[in-house]
Amino acid sequence: MDVRFVAGESYEVMVREHRVVVDQPVDVGGQDAAPTPTELFVVSLATCVAFYAGRYLSRHGFVRDGLGVSAEYQMATDRPARVAAVHLALRVPADLPPERREALVAVASHCTVHNTLVSPPSVTIDVR
């Protein structure tokens, strides 16, 4: 993965052969031309939960039609700047029996991104 400055507060991210752009809202100097890195962070968690939920549904013979995840987050009010809370609302297919919901949530909550938040990795930053 590689990140490169574009202009203003915008950066281009290359992941394998995929291109993603990030920007900032106008009120903090960006053009609001793309999601912020923080929004992509929350979206990463939401899509990982959706992926794991989808695999659970397929493994148990349910269709994924109607599957979705809505995400909201709150920033911390103190320092350091960080996401303080994330709320995910998992929308399930209409034919999923109520007795399967608890197991679905258990599987979805063990997605790779959620596991990483629960047991954070070491992060190093060096200058080249």
Backbone as JSON Lines, residues from 0, in Angstrom:
{"i":0,"aa":"M","n":[0.85,-1.17,0.0],"ca":[0.0,0.0,0.0],"c":[0.89,1.23,0.0]}
{"i":1,"aa":"D","n":[0.4,2.27,-0.65],"ca":[1.17,3.49,-0.73],"c":[0.23,4.68,-0.74]}
{"i":2,"aa":"V","n":[0.63,5.75,-0.08],"ca":[-0.15,6.98,0.0],"c":[0.7,8.11,-0.55]}
{"i":3,"aa":"R","n":[0.09,8.92,-1.41],"ca":[0.8,10.05,-2.02],"c":[-0.04,11.31,-1.96]}
{"i":4,"aa":"F","n":[0.62,12.42,-1.69],"ca":[-0.03,13.73,-1.68],"c":[-0.55,14.06,-3.07]}
{"i":5,"aa":"V","n":[-1.77,14.59,-3.15],"ca":[-2.35,15.02,-4.42],"c":[-2.34,16.54,-4.48]}
{"i":6,"aa":"A","n":[-3.15,17.19,-3.62],"ca":[-3.23,18.65,-3.56],"c":[-4.09,19.02,-2.35]}
{"i":7,"aa":"G","n":[-3.89,20.21,-1.84],"ca":[-4.69,20.66,-0.7],"c":[-4.58,19.7,0.46]}
{"i":8,"aa":"E","n":[-5.67,19.07,0.83],"ca":[-5.69,18.06,1.9],"c":[-6.03,16.68,1.35]}
{"i":9,"aa":"S","n":[-5.82,16.49,0.06],"ca":[-6.2,15.26,-0.62],"c":[-4.98,14.36,-0.83]}
{"i":10,"aa":"Y","n":[-5.21,13.05,-0.64],"ca":[-4.17,12.05,-0.82],"c":[-4.73,10.89,-1.63]}
{"i":11,"aa":"E","n":[-3.87,10.29,-2.43],"ca":[-4.24,9.11,-3.21],"c":[-3.63,7.89,-2.54]}
{"i":12,"aa":"V","n":[-4.43,6.85,-2.4],"ca":[-4.0,5.61,-1.78],"c":[-4.03,4.53,-2.86]}
{"i":13,"aa":"M","n":[-2.94,3.79,-2.97],"ca":[-2.9,2.65,-3.88],"c":[-2.84,1.38,-3.04]}
{"i":14,"aa":"V","n":[-3.79,0.5,-3.28],"ca":[-3.85,-0.81,-2.63],"c":[-3.93,-1.83,-3.75]}
{"i":15,"aa":"R","n":[-2.85,-2.6,-3.92],"ca":[-2.72,-3.47,-5.07],"c":[-2.96,-2.63,-6.32]}
{"i":16,"aa":"E","n":[-3.96,-2.92,-7.11],"ca":[-4.25,-2.13,-8.31],"c":[-5.44,-1.2,-8.12]}
{"i":17,"aa":"H","n":[-5.83,-0.98,-6.88],"ca":[-7.0,-0.17,-6.57],"c":[-6.58,1.22,-6.1]}
{"i":18,"aa":"R","n":[-7.31,2.21,-6.54],"ca":[-7.03,3.6,-6.18],"c":[-8.17,4.13,-5.32]}
{"i":19,"aa":"V","n":[-7.82,4.71,-4.18],"ca":[-8.77,5.35,-3.28],"c":[-8.23,6.74,-2.98]}
{"i":20,"aa":"V","n":[-9.11,7.7,-2.89],"ca":[-8.71,9.06,-2.55],"c":[-9.31,9.41,-1.2]}
{"i":21,"aa":"V","n":[-8.56,10.15,-0.4],"ca":[-9.08,10.7,0.85],"c":[-8.93,12.22,0.81]}
{"i":22,"aa":"D","n":[-9.79,12.9,1.52],"ca":[-9.77,14.35,1.58],"c":[-10.31,14.76,2.95]}
{"i":23,"aa":"Q","n":[-10.43,16.03,3.16],"ca":[-10.98,16.58,4.4],"c":[-12.16,17.47,4.05]}
{"i":24,"aa":"P","n":[-13.06,17.69,5.01],"ca":[-14.17,18.61,4.78],"c":[-13.66,20.03,4.53]}
{"i":25,"aa":"V","n":[-14.49,20.84,3.91],"ca":[-14.13,22.21,3.58],"c":[-13.77,23.01,4.83]}
{"i":26,"aa":"D","n":[-14.47,22.8,5.93],"ca":[-14.24,23.6,7.13],"c":[-12.87,23.37,7.78]}
{"i":27,"aa":"V","n":[-12.15,22.34,7.34],"ca":[-10.78,22.13,7.85],"c":[-9.76,22.18,6.71]}
{"i":28,"aa":"G","n":[-10.13,22.84,5.62],"ca":[-9.16,23.08,4.55],"c":[-9.2,22.17,3.35]}
{"i":29,"aa":"G","n":[-10.05,21.17,3.37],"ca":[-10.14,20.25,2.23],"c":[-11.18,20.71,1.23]}
{"i":30,"aa":"Q","n":[-11.41,19.88,0.23],"ca":[-12.43,20.15,-0.78],"c":[-13.66,19.25,-0.6]}
{"i":31,"aa":"D","n":[-13.63,18.38,0.39],"ca":[-14.7,17.4,0.63],"c":[-14.97,16.57,-0.62]}
{"i":32,"aa":"A","n":[-13.86,16.22,-1.32],"ca":[-13.97,15.47,-2.56],"c":[-13.96,13.96,-2.35]}
{"i":33,"aa":"A","n":[-13.74,13.54,-1.11],"ca":[-13.64,12.11,-0.81],"c":[-13.81,11.92,0.69]}
{"i":34,"aa":"P","n":[-13.99,10.67,1.13],"ca":[-14.07,10.42,2.57],"c":[-12.77,10.81,3.27]}
{"i":35,"aa":"T","n":[-12.88,11.05,4.57],"ca":[-11.68,11.31,5.37],"c":[-11.04,9.98,5.76]}
{"i":36,"aa":"P","n":[-9.78,10.01,6.16],"ca":[-9.16,8.78,6.66],"c":[-9.93,8.17,7.84]}
{"i":37,"aa":"T","n":[-10.46,9.02,8.71],"ca":[-11.22,8.52,9.85],"c":[-12.5,7.83,9.39]}
{"i":38,"aa":"E","n":[-13.17,8.4,8.41],"ca":[-14.37,7.76,7.87],"c":[-14.02,6.41,7.24]}
{"i":39,"aa":"L","n":[-12.9,6.34,6.53],"ca":[-12.5,5.05,5.95],"c":[-12.16,4.03,7.04]}
{"i":40,"aa":"F","n":[-11.61,4.5,8.14],"ca":[-11.33,3.62,9.28],"c":[-12.62,2.98,9.78]}
{"i":41,"aa":"V","n":[-13.66,3.8,9.98],"ca":[-14.94,3.28,10.46],"c":[-15.58,2.4,9.4]}
{"i":42,"aa":"V","n":[-15.49,2.8,8.13],"ca":[-16.03,2.0,7.03],"c":[-15.31,0.66,6.94]}
{"i":43,"aa":"S","n":[-14.03,0.64,7.23],"ca":[-13.28,-0.61,7.22],"c":[-13.86,-1.59,8.23]}
{"i":44,"aa":"L","n":[-14.17,-1.09,9.41],"ca":[-14.8,-1.93,10.42],"c":[-16.18,-2.39,9.96]}
{"i":45,"aa":"A","n":[-16.98,-1.47,9.43],"ca":[-18.34,-1.83,9.0],"c":[-18.34,-2.85,7.87]}
{"i":46,"aa":"T","n":[-17.44,-2.7,6.91],"ca":[-17.4,-3.65,5.8],"c":[-16.86,-5.0,6.24]}
{"i":47,"aa":"C","n":[-15.96,-5.0,7.19],"ca":[-15.45,-6.27,7.72],"c":[-16.57,-7.02,8.45]}
{"i":48,"aa":"V","n":[-17.34,-6.31,9.24],"ca":[-18.49,-6.91,9.92],"c":[-19.48,-7.46,8.9]}
{"i":49,"aa":"A","n":[-19.75,-6.69,7.84],"ca":[-20.67,-7.14,6.8],"c":[-20.14,-8.41,6.12]}
{"i":50,"aa":"F","n":[-18.85,-8.43,5.82],"ca":[-18.24,-9.61,5.18],"c":[-18.41,-10.86,6.05]}
{"i":51,"aa":"Y","n":[-18.08,-10.75,7.33],"ca":[-18.21,-11.9,8.22],"c":[-19.66,-12.32,8.38]}
{"i":52,"aa":"A","n":[-20.56,-11.35,8.48],"ca":[-21.99,-11.67,8.57],"c":[-22.45,-12.37,7.31]}
{"i":53,"aa":"G","n":[-21.99,-11.9,6.15],"ca":[-22.35,-12.53,4.88],"c":[-21.86,-13.97,4.8]}
{"i":54,"aa":"R","n":[-20.65,-14.2,5.27],"ca":[-20.13,-15.57,5.27],"c":[-20.96,-16.46,6.19]}
{"i":55,"aa":"Y","n":[-21.36,-15.94,7.34],"ca":[-22.21,-16.71,8.25],"c":[-23.52,-17.08,7.55]}
{"i":56,"aa":"L","n":[-24.14,-16.1,6.91],"ca":[-25.41,-16.35,6.25],"c":[-25.26,-17.42,5.17]}
{"i":57,"aa":"S","n":[-24.25,-17.3,4.34],"ca":[-24.04,-18.29,3.26],"c":[-23.77,-19.68,3.82]}
{"i":58,"aa":"R","n":[-22.95,-19.74,4.85],"ca":[-22.59,-21.03,5.46],"c":[-23.81,-21.75,6.01]}
{"i":59,"aa":"H","n":[-24.82,-20.96,6.44],"ca":[-26.02,-21.56,7.04],"c":[-27.22,-21.55,6.09]}
{"i":60,"aa":"G","n":[-26.96,-21.33,4.81],"ca":[-28.0,-21.47,3.8],"c":[-28.94,-20.29,3.64]}
{"i":61,"aa":"F","n":[-28.56,-19.13,4.13],"ca":[-29.39,-17.94,3.97],"c":[-28.83,-17.06,2.86]}
{"i":62,"aa":"V","n":[-29.69,-16.32,2.2],"ca":[-29.23,-15.38,1.18],"c":[-28.74,-14.11,1.86]}
{"i":63,"aa":"R","n":[-27.93,-13.35,1.13],"ca":[-27.4,-12.1,1.67],"c":[-28.24,-10.89,1.29]}
{"i":64,"aa":"D","n":[-29.3,-11.11,0.53],"ca":[-30.16,-9.99,0.12],"c":[-30.69,-9.28,1.36]}
{"i":65,"aa":"G","n":[-30.51,-7.98,1.4],"ca":[-30.95,-7.2,2.55],"c":[-29.88,-7.01,3.6]}
{"i":66,"aa":"L","n":[-28.75,-7.71,3.49],"ca":[-27.67,-7.57,4.46],"c":[-27.02,-6.2,4.3]}
{"i":67,"aa":"G","n":[-26.8,-5.54,5.38],"ca":[-26.12,-4.25,5.35],"c":[-25.68,-3.83,6.73]}
{"i":68,"aa":"V","n":[-24.84,-2.83,6.78],"ca":[-24.35,-2.29,8.05],"c":[-24.35,-0.77,7.95]}
{"i":69,"aa":"S","n":[-24.98,-0.11,8.9],"ca":[-24.89,1.34,9.02],"c":[-23.92,1.65,10.15]}
{"i":70,"aa":"A","n":[-23.12,2.68,9.96],"ca":[-22.1,3.02,10.95],"c":[-22.2,4.48,11.36]}
{"i":71,"aa":"E","n":[-22.01,4.71,12.64],"ca":[-21.91,6.05,13.2],"c":[-20.71,6.04,14.14]}
{"i":72,"aa":"Y","n":[-20.09,7.2,14.29],"ca":[-18.96,7.27,15.22],"c":[-18.94,8.63,15.91]}
{"i":73,"aa":"Q","n":[-18.29,8.66,17.05],"ca":[-18.09,9.9,17.79],"c":[-16.6,10.05,18.05]}
{"i":74,"aa":"M","n":[-16.15,11.27,17.91],"ca":[-14.76,11.58,18.2],"c":[-14.62,11.87,19.7]}
{"i":75,"aa":"A","n":[-13.45,11.58,20.23],"ca":[-13.17,11.9,21.63],"c":[-13.13,13.41,21.78]}
{"i":76,"aa":"T","n":[-13.5,13.89,22.94],"ca":[-13.47,15.34,23.19],"c":[-12.18,15.77,23.85]}
{"i":77,"aa":"D","n":[-11.35,14.82,24.26],"ca":[-10.06,15.14,24.87],"c":[-8.95,14.69,23.94]}
{"i":78,"aa":"R","n":[-7.73,14.88,24.33],"ca":[-6.56,14.49,23.55],"c":[-6.08,13.13,24.01]}
{"i":79,"aa":"P","n":[-5.5,12.33,23.16],"ca":[-5.21,12.62,21.77],"c":[-6.45,12.5,20.9]}
{"i":80,"aa":"A","n":[-6.4,13.11,19.71],"ca":[-7.51,13.0,18.77],"c":[-7.69,11.54,18.4]}
{"i":81,"aa":"R","n":[-8.94,11.07,18.47],"ca":[-9.21,9.66,18.18],"c":[-10.71,9.43,18.09]}
{"i":82,"aa":"V","n":[-11.08,8.31,17.54],"ca":[-12.47,7.87,17.55],"c":[-12.73,7.3,18.94]}
{"i":83,"aa":"A","n":[-13.75,7.82,19.61],"ca":[-14.06,7.37,20.96],"c":[-15.09,6.25,20.98]}
{"i":84,"aa":"A","n":[-15.99,6.24,20.0],"ca":[-17.05,5.24,19.99],"c":[-17.52,5.0,18.57]}
{"i":85,"aa":"V","n":[-17.86,3.75,18.3],"ca":[-18.42,3.36,17.01],"c":[-19.68,2.57,17.29]}
{"i":86,"aa":"H","n":[-20.76,2.88,16.57],"ca":[-21.99,2.1,16.68],"c":[-22.29,1.54,15.29]}
{"i":87,"aa":"L","n":[-22.43,0.23,15.21],"ca":[-22.78,-0.44,13.97],"c":[-24.17,-1.05,14.09]}
{"i":88,"aa":"A","n":[-24.98,-0.82,13.09],"ca":[-26.32,-1.41,13.05],"c":[-26.33,-2.41,11.9]}
{"i":89,"aa":"L","n":[-26.41,-3.68,12.25],"ca":[-26.39,-4.77,11.28],"c":[-27.82,-5.04,10.81]}
{"i":90,"aa":"R","n":[-28.05,-4.85,9.51],"ca":[-29.36,-5.16,8.91],"c":[-29.28,-6.56,8.33]}
{"i":91,"aa":"V","n":[-30.23,-7.39,8.7],"ca":[-30.2,-8.79,8.3],"c":[-31.32,-9.1,7.31]}
{"i":92,"aa":"P","n":[-31.14,-10.14,6.51],"ca":[-32.21,-10.54,5.59],"c":[-33.49,-10.87,6.35]}
{"i":93,"aa":"A","n":[-34.62,-10.61,5.71],"ca":[-35.92,-10.82,6.34],"c":[-36.15,-12.27,6.75]}
{"i":94,"aa":"D","n":[-35.54,-13.22,6.05],"ca":[-35.8,-14.63,6.36],"c":[-34.89,-15.2,7.46]}
{"i":95,"aa":"L","n":[-34.04,-14.36,8.07],"ca":[-33.18,-14.87,9.15],"c":[-34.01,-15.04,10.42]}
{"i":96,"aa":"P","n":[-34.09,-16.27,10.93],"ca":[-34.88,-16.51,12.15],"c":[-34.27,-15.75,13.34]}
{"i":97,"aa":"P","n":[-35.11,-15.24,14.21],"ca":[-34.62,-14.5,15.38],"c":[-33.61,-15.28,16.22]}
{"i":98,"aa":"E","n":[-33.78,-16.59,16.29],"ca":[-32.86,-17.39,17.11],"c":[-31.45,-17.49,16.5]}
{"i":99,"aa":"R","n":[-31.26,-17.04,15.26],"ca":[-29.94,-17.04,14.61],"c":[-29.19,-15.73,14.8]}
{"i":100,"aa":"R","n":[-29.88,-14.69,15.28],"ca":[-29.28,-13.35,15.36],"c":[-28.1,-13.29,16.32]}
{"i":101,"aa":"E","n":[-28.22,-13.9,17.47],"ca":[-27.13,-13.85,18.45],"c":[-25.86,-14.48,17.89]}
{"i":102,"aa":"A","n":[-25.99,-15.62,17.22],"ca":[-24.82,-16.27,16.62],"c":[-24.25,-15.42,15.49]}
{"i":103,"aa":"L","n":[-25.11,-14.8,14.71],"ca":[-24.64,-13.93,13.63],"c":[-23.82,-12.77,14.2]}
{"i":104,"aa":"V","n":[-24.31,-12.14,15.24],"ca":[-23.58,-11.03,15.87],"c":[-22.26,-11.53,16.45]}
{"i":105,"aa":"A","n":[-22.26,-12.71,17.04],"ca":[-21.02,-13.26,17.6],"c":[-19.97,-13.45,16.52]}
{"i":106,"aa":"V","n":[-20.38,-13.99,15.38],"ca":[-19.44,-14.19,14.27],"c":[-18.98,-12.84,13.72]}
{"i":107,"aa":"A","n":[-19.92,-11.94,13.47],"ca":[-19.58,-10.64,12.89],"c":[-18.66,-9.83,13.79]}
{"i":108,"aa":"S","n":[-18.84,-9.97,15.09],"ca":[-18.02,-9.19,16.03],"c":[-16.6,-9.73,16.16]}
{"i":109,"aa":"H","n":[-16.32,-10.83,15.5],"ca":[-14.96,-11.38,15.5],"c":[-14.28,-11.19,14.15]}
{"i":110,"aa":"C","n":[-14.71,-10.18,13.41],"ca":[-14.05,-9.91,12.14],"c":[-12.64,-9.41,12.41]}
{"i":111,"aa":"T","n":[-11.81,-9.47,11.41],"ca":[-10.4,-9.12,11.55],"c":[-10.2,-7.69,12.04]}
{"i":112,"aa":"V","n":[-10.95,-6.75,11.51],"ca":[-10.76,-5.35,11.93],"c":[-11.19,-5.17,13.38]}
{"i":113,"aa":"H","n":[-12.31,-5.76,13.78],"ca":[-12.74,-5.67,15.17],"c":[-11.72,-6.33,16.1]}
{"i":114,"aa":"N","n":[-11.24,-7.49,15.72],"ca":[-10.21,-8.16,16.52],"c":[-8.98,-7.27,16.67]}
{"i":115,"aa":"T","n":[-8.62,-6.55,15.62],"ca":[-7.45,-5.67,15.66],"c":[-7.68,-4.51,16.62]}
{"i":116,"aa":"L","n":[-8.9,-4.0,16.68],"ca":[-9.2,-2.93,17.62],"c":[-9.16,-3.42,19.06]}
{"i":117,"aa":"V","n":[-9.62,-4.64,19.27],"ca":[-9.63,-5.21,20.61],"c":[-8.21,-5.55,21.07]}
{"i":118,"aa":"S","n":[-7.38,-6.02,20.17],"ca":[-5.97,-6.33,20.47],"c":[-5.1,-5.54,19.5]}
{"i":119,"aa":"P","n":[-4.86,-4.25,19.8],"ca":[-4.2,-3.37,18.83],"c":[-2.79,-3.83,18.47]}
{"i":120,"aa":"P","n":[-2.43,-3.59,17.22],"ca":[-1.08,-3.94,16.77],"c":[-0.07,-2.88,17.21]}
{"i":121,"aa":"S","n":[1.18,-3.23,17.15],"ca":[2.2,-2.19,17.32],"c":[2.28,-1.42,16.01]}
{"i":122,"aa":"V","n":[2.51,-0.13,16.1],"ca":[2.63,0.71,14.93],"c":[3.93,1.48,15.03]}
{"i":123,"aa":"T","n":[4.7,1.44,13.98],"ca":[5.94,2.22,13.95],"c":[5.9,3.18,12.76]}
{"i":124,"aa":"I","n":[6.46,4.35,12.95],"ca":[6.56,5.34,11.88],"c":[8.02,5.77,11.81]}
{"i":125,"aa":"D","n":[8.61,5.61,10.63],"ca":[9.98,6.08,10.45],"c":[10.02,7.06,9.29]}
{"i":126,"aa":"V","n":[11.1,7.78,9.19],"ca":[11.28,8.77,8.12],"c":[12.31,8.25,7.15]}
{"i":127,"aa":"R","n":[12.01,8.35,5.85],"ca":[12.94,7.88,4.83],"c":[13.44,9.04,4.01]}
